[in-house]
Amino acid sequence: MVFMRKKTIVAIGDSFTYLCNHLDETGFRLREGYLRRVKRGLPFPCRIINLGINGGTTKDFLNVTIPVGDYYLILLGTNDWTQGVPLGSHRDYLFRIRGTILGNLGVLVSHIKSVSPTGKILLCNPVERSDFTSLNDPYNYAKGSYDPIDGVKLETIAEGILKEAQESGVFNVDTHGQAGFSCYNAVKFRRCVIDGESIDLPYPNYTQIPYDPECGVYPYPSDAIDMTYDGLHPSDKGSQALANVILEAFTNLLDY
């Protein structure tokens, strides 16, 4: 019998990653996060170290202690975009210039390589999102990726991260282009209150209706769940879509 050494995957990300180990914070709308789905689908035994930070940005990982691992899975960028962090340039990445998304990623990648020179890095990019309202706080709200921030679309951030991964030799995972998230399928509808009456509107109709956190109606009941359960965070369906893309990337990486 041939025994395979258990590999270590270090997952670096924001709430998408963090919630994989905190299903209770999803109200158990999420039954299994994308990381466990990836682990189950891999052709080798592994353990996953989850470094996800709820609300995390690339800046949050500049001073995080990186553990030794065989594979590093990075999924960041959506919170940088909402906070107006500029994408930056290839020069930022190359010279590890902090303060931009690409520059911060360059620093992070250099930290990983210093800890684990033979570790393989898989760099994902952020997926599209709808209007988000937290299950636990109606005042925690953000508009969807259909609305640019400081003139920049989330798609531009995703494309920039993918291009940098391709140019810098880091293994790229195009979760944005391949996982299938869009403003149309993030949720099936948003429950809006118009003149005191609750009305379920699909995208893009609901974008014309201002959200009122004091209306007493949560905009995404369970039957609104599609790729996300709250307009932003992956549902079981969305988590499986992410896992499928990442598993395909692992297959390509193992054959590389």
Short mmCIF file of N, CA and C in Angstrom, two decimals, residues 71 118-122 165-172 247-256:
data_model
loop_
_atom_site.label_atom_id
_atom_site.label_comp_id
_atom_site.label_asym_id
_atom_site.label_seq_id
_atom_site.Cartn_x
_atom_site.Cartn_y
_atom_site.Cartn_z
N TYR A 71 0.56 24.35 -0.49
CA TYR A 71 -0.22 25.16 -1.42
C TYR A 71 -0.79 26.36 -0.67
N THR A 118 9.16 26.33 -2.02
CA THR A 118 8.62 25.37 -2.98
C THR A 118 7.09 25.33 -2.98
N GLY A 119 6.48 26.14 -2.12
CA GLY A 119 5.02 26.15 -2.07
C GLY A 119 4.41 26.69 -3.35
N LYS A 120 3.29 26.13 -3.74
CA LYS A 120 2.59 26.57 -4.95
C LYS A 120 1.50 27.56 -4.56
N ILE A 121 1.46 28.70 -5.27
CA ILE A 121 0.50 29.76 -4.96
C ILE A 121 -0.58 29.81 -6.02
N LEU A 122 -1.83 29.73 -5.59
CA LEU A 122 -2.98 29.85 -6.49
C LEU A 122 -3.68 31.16 -6.16
N ALA A 165 -1.26 37.82 -12.12
CA ALA A 165 -0.90 36.44 -11.83
C ALA A 165 -0.29 35.78 -13.05
N GLN A 166 -0.87 36.04 -14.21
CA GLN A 166 -0.35 35.46 -15.45
C GLN A 166 1.05 35.99 -15.77
N GLU A 167 1.25 37.29 -15.55
CA GLU A 167 2.53 37.90 -15.91
C GLU A 167 3.64 37.59 -14.91
N SER A 168 3.28 37.35 -13.66
CA SER A 168 4.30 37.18 -12.62
C SER A 168 4.64 35.73 -12.34
N GLY A 169 3.96 34.82 -13.00
CA GLY A 169 4.29 33.40 -12.83
C GLY A 169 3.56 32.72 -11.68
N VAL A 170 2.66 33.44 -11.01
CA VAL A 170 1.83 32.82 -9.98
C VAL A 170 0.68 32.10 -10.68
N PHE A 171 0.29 30.93 -10.19
CA PHE A 171 -0.76 30.17 -10.85
C PHE A 171 -2.09 30.90 -10.68
N ASN A 172 -2.71 31.27 -11.80
CA ASN A 172 -3.93 32.07 -11.73
C ASN A 172 -5.18 31.20 -11.74
N LEU A 247 -10.84 23.44 -7.95
CA LEU A 247 -10.44 22.05 -8.17
C LEU A 247 -9.89 21.85 -9.58
N GLU A 248 -10.48 22.50 -10.55
CA GLU A 248 -9.96 22.42 -11.92
C GLU A 248 -8.56 23.03 -11.99
N ALA A 249 -8.37 24.12 -11.26
CA ALA A 249 -7.05 24.75 -11.22
C ALA A 249 -6.03 23.82 -10.58
N PHE A 250 -6.41 23.14 -9.52
CA PHE A 250 -5.51 22.18 -8.89
C PHE A 250 -5.14 21.07 -9.87
N THR A 251 -6.12 20.61 -10.63
CA THR A 251 -5.85 19.56 -11.62
C THR A 251 -4.82 20.04 -12.64
N ASN A 252 -5.01 21.26 -13.12
CA ASN A 252 -4.06 21.82 -14.08
C ASN A 252 -2.68 22.03 -13.46
N LEU A 253 -2.65 22.44 -12.19
CA LEU A 253 -1.40 22.66 -11.51
C LEU A 253 -0.64 21.36 -11.29
N LEU A 254 -1.36 20.31 -10.94
CA LEU A 254 -0.73 19.01 -10.72
C LEU A 254 -0.18 18.41 -12.01
N ASP A 255 -0.80 18.79 -13.15
CA ASP A 255 -0.35 18.30 -14.44
C ASP A 255 0.75 19.18 -15.04
N TYR A 256 0.99 20.33 -14.38
CA TYR A 256 1.91 21.33 -14.95
C TYR A 256 3.35 20.86 -14.89
#
